[in-house]
mmCIF file of C-alpha atoms in Angstrom:
data_model
loop_
_atom_site.group_PDB
_atom_site.id
_atom_site.type_symbol
_atom_site.label_atom_id
_atom_site.label_comp_id
_atom_site.label_asym_id
_atom_site.label_seq_id
_atom_site.Cartn_x
_atom_site.Cartn_y
_atom_site.Cartn_z
ATOM 1 C CA MET A 745 -11.767 -21.263 14.178
ATOM 2 C CA SER A 746 -10.612 -24.010 11.786
ATOM 3 C CA LYS A 747 -11.797 -23.853 8.217
ATOM 4 C CA PRO A 748 -12.520 -26.762 5.866
ATOM 5 C CA LEU A 749 -10.173 -27.726 3.080
ATOM 6 C CA MET A 750 -10.897 -26.213 -0.334
ATOM 7 C CA THR A 751 -13.276 -23.602 1.021
ATOM 8 C CA LYS A 752 -14.763 -22.370 -2.266
ATOM 9 C CA ALA A 753 -15.227 -25.867 -3.631
ATOM 10 C CA THR A 754 -16.914 -26.871 -0.363
ATOM 11 C CA ALA A 755 -19.178 -23.802 -0.591
ATOM 12 C CA VAL A 756 -20.117 -24.781 -4.157
ATOM 13 C CA TRP A 757 -21.139 -28.260 -3.001
ATOM 14 C CA LEU A 758 -23.175 -26.939 -0.063
ATOM 15 C CA VAL A 759 -24.984 -24.452 -2.295
ATOM 16 C CA ASP A 760 -25.847 -27.150 -4.852
ATOM 17 C CA ASN A 761 -26.731 -29.986 -2.477
ATOM 18 C CA THR A 762 -28.268 -28.419 0.652
ATOM 19 C CA THR A 763 -30.858 -25.857 1.691
ATOM 20 C CA LEU A 764 -28.526 -24.085 4.092
ATOM 21 C CA SER A 765 -28.660 -20.293 4.226
ATOM 22 C CA PHE A 766 -25.913 -18.215 2.649
ATOM 23 C CA LYS A 767 -24.846 -17.041 6.112
ATOM 24 C CA GLN A 768 -24.517 -20.590 7.456
ATOM 25 C CA ILE A 769 -22.343 -21.600 4.518
ATOM 26 C CA ALA A 770 -20.306 -18.385 4.709
ATOM 27 C CA ASP A 771 -19.614 -18.854 8.424
ATOM 28 C CA PHE A 772 -18.574 -22.457 7.883
ATOM 29 C CA VAL A 773 -16.174 -21.951 4.981
ATOM 30 C CA GLY A 774 -14.887 -18.502 6.002
ATOM 31 C CA LEU A 775 -16.231 -16.515 3.043
ATOM 32 C CA HIS A 776 -18.390 -13.412 2.923
ATOM 33 C CA GLU A 777 -22.125 -13.951 2.654
ATOM 34 C CA LEU A 778 -22.181 -12.029 -0.646
ATOM 35 C CA GLU A 779 -19.530 -14.376 -2.062
ATOM 36 C CA VAL A 780 -21.726 -17.350 -1.285
ATOM 37 C CA GLN A 781 -24.642 -15.553 -2.908
ATOM 38 C CA GLY A 782 -22.414 -14.935 -5.936
ATOM 39 C CA ILE A 783 -21.675 -18.671 -6.076
ATOM 40 C CA ALA A 784 -25.404 -19.389 -6.100
ATOM 41 C CA ASP A 785 -25.947 -16.824 -8.867
ATOM 42 C CA GLY A 786 -23.078 -18.219 -10.932
ATOM 43 C CA ASP A 787 -20.974 -15.068 -10.714
ATOM 44 C CA VAL A 788 -18.308 -16.460 -8.361
ATOM 45 C CA ALA A 789 -16.246 -19.673 -8.562
ATOM 46 C CA THR A 790 -17.358 -20.357 -12.121
ATOM 47 C CA GLY A 791 -16.089 -23.745 -13.235
ATOM 48 C CA VAL A 792 -15.129 -24.849 -9.707
ATOM 49 C CA LYS A 793 -16.130 -28.442 -9.027
ATOM 50 C CA GLY A 794 -17.923 -29.041 -5.733
ATOM 51 C CA PHE A 795 -15.960 -30.685 -2.914
ATOM 52 C CA ASP A 796 -18.099 -33.053 -0.847
ATOM 53 C CA PRO A 797 -17.380 -32.330 2.860
ATOM 54 C CA ILE A 798 -19.207 -35.490 3.961
ATOM 55 C CA ALA A 799 -17.179 -37.854 1.771
ATOM 56 C CA ASN A 800 -13.994 -36.061 2.874
ATOM 57 C CA ASN A 801 -14.775 -36.424 6.579
ATOM 58 C CA GLN A 802 -15.323 -32.735 7.282
ATOM 59 C CA LEU A 803 -19.082 -32.788 7.989
ATOM 60 C CA THR A 804 -21.724 -35.328 8.890
ATOM 61 C CA GLN A 805 -25.122 -35.671 7.285
ATOM 62 C CA GLU A 806 -26.734 -35.289 10.711
ATOM 63 C CA GLU A 807 -24.964 -31.934 11.198
ATOM 64 C CA ILE A 808 -26.207 -30.645 7.857
ATOM 65 C CA GLU A 809 -29.800 -31.785 8.540
ATOM 66 C CA LYS A 810 -29.710 -30.107 11.942
ATOM 67 C CA ALA A 811 -28.539 -26.834 10.387
ATOM 68 C CA GLU A 812 -31.202 -27.028 7.660
ATOM 69 C CA LYS A 813 -33.931 -27.230 10.293
ATOM 70 C CA ASP A 814 -32.487 -24.395 12.414
ATOM 71 C CA PRO A 815 -31.246 -21.327 10.446
ATOM 72 C CA LEU A 816 -29.424 -20.083 13.550
ATOM 73 C CA HIS A 817 -27.396 -23.261 13.960
ATOM 74 C CA LYS A 818 -23.736 -23.011 12.977
ATOM 75 C CA LEU A 819 -22.071 -25.946 11.282
ATOM 76 C CA THR A 820 -19.332 -27.634 13.273
ATOM 77 C CA LEU A 821 -16.275 -28.909 11.440
ATOM 78 C CA LYS A 822 -15.196 -32.456 12.242
ATOM 79 C CA PHE A 823 -11.633 -32.832 13.415
ATOM 80 C CA ASN A 824 -9.462 -33.568 10.423
ATOM 81 C CA PRO A 825 -5.758 -34.201 11.071
ATOM 82 C CA ALA A 826 -4.955 -33.296 7.461
ATOM 83 C CA ALA A 827 -6.252 -29.761 8.029
ATOM 84 C CA VAL A 828 -3.997 -29.035 11.010
ATOM 85 C CA GLY A 829 -1.672 -26.154 10.163
ATOM 86 C CA GLU A 830 -3.306 -25.553 6.772
ATOM 87 C CA GLU A 831 -3.773 -21.826 7.539
ATOM 88 C CA LYS A 832 -0.152 -21.435 8.634
ATOM 89 C CA ARG A 833 1.649 -22.750 5.595
ATOM 90 C CA ARG A 834 5.076 -21.279 5.154
ATOM 91 C CA GLY A 835 6.408 -19.917 1.931
ATOM 92 C CA PRO A 836 6.431 -16.740 -0.137
ATOM 93 C CA ARG A 837 3.274 -14.689 -0.334
ATOM 94 C CA TYR A 838 1.121 -15.499 -3.343
ATOM 95 C CA THR A 839 0.894 -12.582 -5.754
ATOM 96 C CA PRO A 840 -1.745 -12.479 -8.513
ATOM 97 C CA LEU A 841 -0.454 -12.530 -12.072
ATOM 98 C CA SER A 842 -1.848 -9.049 -12.731
ATOM 99 C CA LYS A 843 0.333 -7.568 -9.977
ATOM 100 C CA ARG A 844 3.560 -9.509 -10.392
ATOM 101 C CA GLN A 845 4.958 -6.969 -12.843
ATOM 102 C CA ASP A 846 4.641 -4.305 -10.094
ATOM 103 C CA ARG A 847 6.805 -6.163 -7.583
ATOM 104 C CA PRO A 848 10.180 -4.762 -8.765
ATOM 105 C CA ASN A 849 8.881 -1.204 -8.300
ATOM 106 C CA ALA A 850 7.692 -2.079 -4.805
ATOM 107 C CA ILE A 851 11.047 -3.669 -3.956
ATOM 108 C CA LEU A 852 12.848 -0.571 -5.191
ATOM 109 C CA TRP A 853 10.634 1.568 -2.943
ATOM 110 C CA LEU A 854 11.354 -0.576 0.109
ATOM 111 C CA VAL A 855 15.086 -0.642 -0.585
ATOM 112 C CA LYS A 856 15.181 3.128 -1.051
ATOM 113 C CA PHE A 857 12.967 4.310 1.792
ATOM 114 C CA HIS A 858 13.431 1.472 4.288
ATOM 115 C CA PRO A 859 17.055 0.311 4.021
ATOM 116 C CA GLU A 860 16.792 -1.149 7.528
ATOM 117 C CA LEU A 861 14.669 -4.013 6.181
ATOM 118 C CA VAL A 862 16.542 -7.226 5.425
ATOM 119 C CA ASP A 863 15.972 -9.297 2.306
ATOM 120 C CA SER A 864 13.907 -11.926 4.109
ATOM 121 C CA GLN A 865 11.466 -9.295 5.395
ATOM 122 C CA ILE A 866 11.019 -7.750 1.947
ATOM 123 C CA ALA A 867 10.604 -11.182 0.356
ATOM 124 C CA LYS A 868 7.858 -12.103 2.800
ATOM 125 C CA LEU A 869 6.166 -8.715 2.494
ATOM 126 C CA VAL A 870 5.733 -8.578 -1.287
ATOM 127 C CA GLY A 871 6.208 -12.248 -2.216
ATOM 128 C CA THR A 872 9.522 -12.246 -4.053
ATOM 129 C CA THR A 873 12.916 -13.950 -3.941
ATOM 130 C CA LYS A 874 16.197 -12.867 -2.407
ATOM 131 C CA PRO A 875 18.145 -12.894 -5.717
ATOM 132 C CA THR A 876 15.646 -10.408 -7.155
ATOM 133 C CA ILE A 877 16.017 -8.125 -4.139
ATOM 134 C CA GLN A 878 19.804 -8.365 -4.310
ATOM 135 C CA SER A 879 19.857 -7.463 -8.000
ATOM 136 C CA ILE A 880 17.758 -4.375 -7.300
ATOM 137 C CA ARG A 881 19.973 -3.385 -4.361
ATOM 138 C CA GLU A 882 23.059 -3.661 -6.550
ATOM 139 C CA ARG A 883 21.220 -2.079 -9.516
ATOM 140 C CA THR A 884 22.055 -5.037 -11.737
ATOM 141 C CA HIS A 885 18.426 -5.893 -12.469
ATOM 142 C CA TRP A 886 17.759 -6.211 -16.208
ATOM 143 C CA ASN A 887 15.013 -3.557 -16.078
ATOM 144 C CA ILE A 888 16.517 -1.222 -13.475
ATOM 145 C CA SER A 889 16.606 1.763 -15.863
ATOM 146 C CA SER A 890 12.827 1.665 -16.349
ATOM 147 C CA MET A 891 11.868 1.012 -12.731
ATOM 148 C CA GLU A 892 10.321 3.610 -10.438
ATOM 149 C CA PRO A 893 9.851 3.257 -6.657
ATOM 150 C CA VAL A 894 6.178 2.758 -5.801
ATOM 151 C CA ASP A 895 4.656 2.120 -2.374
ATOM 152 C CA PRO A 896 3.706 -1.592 -2.134
ATOM 153 C CA VAL A 897 0.572 -0.636 -0.185
ATOM 154 C CA ALA A 898 -0.591 1.541 -3.084
ATOM 155 C CA LEU A 899 0.067 -1.370 -5.462
ATOM 156 C CA GLY A 900 -1.996 -3.729 -3.315
ATOM 157 C CA LEU A 901 0.915 -6.083 -2.631
ATOM 158 C CA CYS A 902 0.593 -5.768 1.147
ATOM 159 C CA LYS A 903 -1.455 -4.018 3.812
ATOM 160 C CA GLN A 904 -0.387 -0.856 5.627
ATOM 161 C CA SER A 905 -0.596 -2.691 8.959
ATOM 162 C CA GLU A 906 1.778 -5.387 7.655
ATOM 163 C CA LEU A 907 4.271 -2.791 6.434
ATOM 164 C CA ASP A 908 4.118 -0.928 9.755
ATOM 165 C CA ALA A 909 4.677 -4.146 11.704
ATOM 166 C CA VAL A 910 7.752 -5.084 9.655
ATOM 167 C CA VAL A 911 9.208 -1.575 9.919
ATOM 168 C CA GLN A 912 8.670 -1.453 13.689
ATOM 169 C CA LYS A 913 10.292 -4.855 14.064
ATOM 170 C CA ALA A 914 13.304 -3.641 12.096
ATOM 171 C CA ALA A 915 13.435 -0.518 14.264
ATOM 172 C CA ALA A 916 13.424 -2.564 17.460
ATOM 173 C CA LYS A 917 16.212 -4.766 16.150
ATOM 174 C CA LYS A 918 18.297 -1.770 15.118
ATOM 175 C CA ALA A 919 17.780 -0.111 18.493
ATOM 176 C CA LYS A 920 18.754 -3.326 20.261
ATOM 177 C CA GLU A 921 21.972 -3.489 18.267
ATOM 178 C CA GLY A 922 22.742 0.077 19.325
ATOM 179 C CA ALA A 923 23.053 1.510 15.816
ATOM 180 C CA PRO A 924 22.554 5.285 15.762
ATOM 181 C CA MET A 925 19.563 6.655 13.856
ATOM 182 C CA ASP A 926 19.128 10.157 12.536
ATOM 183 C CA ASP A 927 15.861 12.114 12.473
ATOM 184 C CA ASP A 928 14.970 10.936 8.967
ATOM 185 C CA GLU A 929 15.316 7.279 9.948
ATOM 186 C CA ARG A 930 13.240 7.759 13.091
ATOM 187 C CA ARG A 931 10.514 9.411 11.028
ATOM 188 C CA LYS A 932 10.519 6.491 8.561
ATOM 189 C CA LEU A 933 10.148 3.971 11.368
ATOM 190 C CA LEU A 934 6.955 5.542 12.694
ATOM 191 C CA SER A 935 3.710 3.762 11.938
ATOM 192 C CA THR A 936 0.893 5.504 10.118
ATOM 193 C CA GLU A 937 -1.029 6.148 13.345
ATOM 194 C CA GLN A 938 2.052 7.515 15.134
ATOM 195 C CA SER A 939 2.977 9.817 12.270
ATOM 196 C CA LEU A 940 -0.550 11.248 12.128
ATOM 197 C CA GLU A 941 -0.574 11.898 15.889
ATOM 198 C CA ALA A 942 2.909 13.484 15.907
ATOM 199 C CA ASP A 943 3.302 17.249 16.275
ATOM 200 C CA ALA A 944 3.888 19.253 13.148
ATOM 201 C CA GLU A 945 7.526 20.045 12.494
ATOM 202 C CA PRO A 946 8.599 23.712 12.590
ATOM 203 C CA ARG A 947 8.492 25.217 9.129
ATOM 204 C CA ILE A 948 11.499 27.149 7.876
ATOM 205 C CA PRO A 949 10.449 30.663 6.851
ATOM 206 C CA THR A 950 10.938 31.466 3.222
ATOM 207 C CA ALA A 951 12.595 34.565 1.829
ATOM 208 C CA ILE A 952 9.200 36.084 1.012
ATOM 209 C CA GLU A 953 8.030 35.601 4.589
ATOM 210 C CA GLY A 954 11.122 37.355 5.865
ATOM 211 C CA LEU A 955 10.533 40.303 3.567
ATOM 212 C CA GLU A 956 6.911 40.508 4.671
ATOM 213 C CA THR A 957 7.975 40.615 8.306
ATOM 214 C CA PHE A 958 10.549 43.280 7.570
ATOM 215 C CA SER A 959 8.072 45.468 5.693
ATOM 216 C CA LEU A 960 5.470 45.142 8.430
ATOM 217 C CA GLY A 961 7.970 46.078 11.098
ATOM 218 C CA ASN A 962 9.148 49.202 9.270
ATOM 219 C CA ASP A 963 7.459 52.343 10.654
ATOM 220 C CA GLU A 964 8.398 54.545 7.725
ATOM 221 C CA PRO A 965 5.615 55.034 5.193
ATOM 222 C CA GLU A 966 6.195 53.364 1.912
ATOM 223 C CA GLU A 967 6.679 55.628 -1.073
ATOM 224 C CA PRO A 968 3.950 55.312 -3.647
ATOM 225 C CA GLU A 969 5.019 53.706 -6.845
ATOM 226 C CA LYS A 970 5.562 56.068 -9.744
ATOM 227 C CA GLU A 971 3.238 55.645 -12.618
ATOM 228 C CA ILE A 972 5.035 54.761 -15.808
ATOM 229 C CA ASP A 973 3.746 56.134 -19.061
ATOM 230 C CA ALA A 974 3.931 53.550 -21.783
ATOM 231 C CA ASP A 975 4.495 56.254 -24.419
ATOM 232 C CA SER A 976 7.761 57.251 -22.739
ATOM 233 C CA PHE A 977 9.337 54.011 -23.848
ATOM 234 C CA PHE A 978 8.782 54.926 -27.489
ATOM 235 C CA ASN A 979 10.020 58.579 -27.439
ATOM 236 C CA LEU A 980 12.999 58.733 -29.755
ATOM 237 C CA PRO A 981 15.728 61.410 -29.341
ATOM 238 C CA SER A 982 15.396 64.439 -31.615
ATOM 239 C CA GLY A 983 17.719 64.855 -34.606
ATOM 240 C CA ASP A 984 19.304 68.198 -33.401
ATOM 241 C CA GLY A 985 22.244 66.428 -31.852
ATOM 242 C CA ASP A 986 23.054 64.682 -35.077
ATOM 243 C CA GLU A 987 23.119 68.008 -36.998
ATOM 244 C CA GLU A 988 25.497 69.582 -34.425
ATOM 245 C CA ASP A 989 27.852 66.648 -34.799
ATOM 246 C CA LYS A 990 27.898 67.173 -38.553
ATOM 247 C CA ASP A 991 28.726 70.912 -38.198
ATOM 248 C CA GLU A 992 31.637 70.193 -35.850
ATOM 249 C CA ALA A 993 32.974 67.672 -38.340
#
């Protein structure tokens, strides 16, 4: 379903100038009903100027009046050639200012744990540029010594489903090219759902486990441990030996 231009500004205008329900406005502009309620309370979109959908040829007055009379009626967006393709704009992903400082750590994580990803995939995933990715790959980034690899999903730079889709696409391309993959690479290319459903890998027994098995399999009874008297550690040799040594001298 097509959405109007400047959705929040349109919602602000509808809240201020109509008696439409929050749900009707939310369905029309593509926001959550609580966001529209926040706009009405002044908690959301503070300072945003209303965008008149009637003057901008997105709604008609008759459509608004019809929806005001019937709370179940959904607003219908007028066809606007300027809005065609608005939701599919190309370009790097927008990253909020508060998270932009975390992007190098996310790039380092992707480069380290998913080397099969190309620069264009990483750039689209976390919203960065190819020169930045290249500098991190070559470890020539100005802050490389202070960077630590951090999962971009944990940083909120992308969704887990988006990361899985990119990794699976890279896996399919690598398999098509016929490049061999070891077990570690195959495990990295699994999605979250596939990795959770996979069988547990056999665990290598530790040295303690081997000793436990050996002791359990031994039929001979174990000798009880000898009790050690703490006073025995402090018993000093008598001085008779020293006197004998003096007599011999």
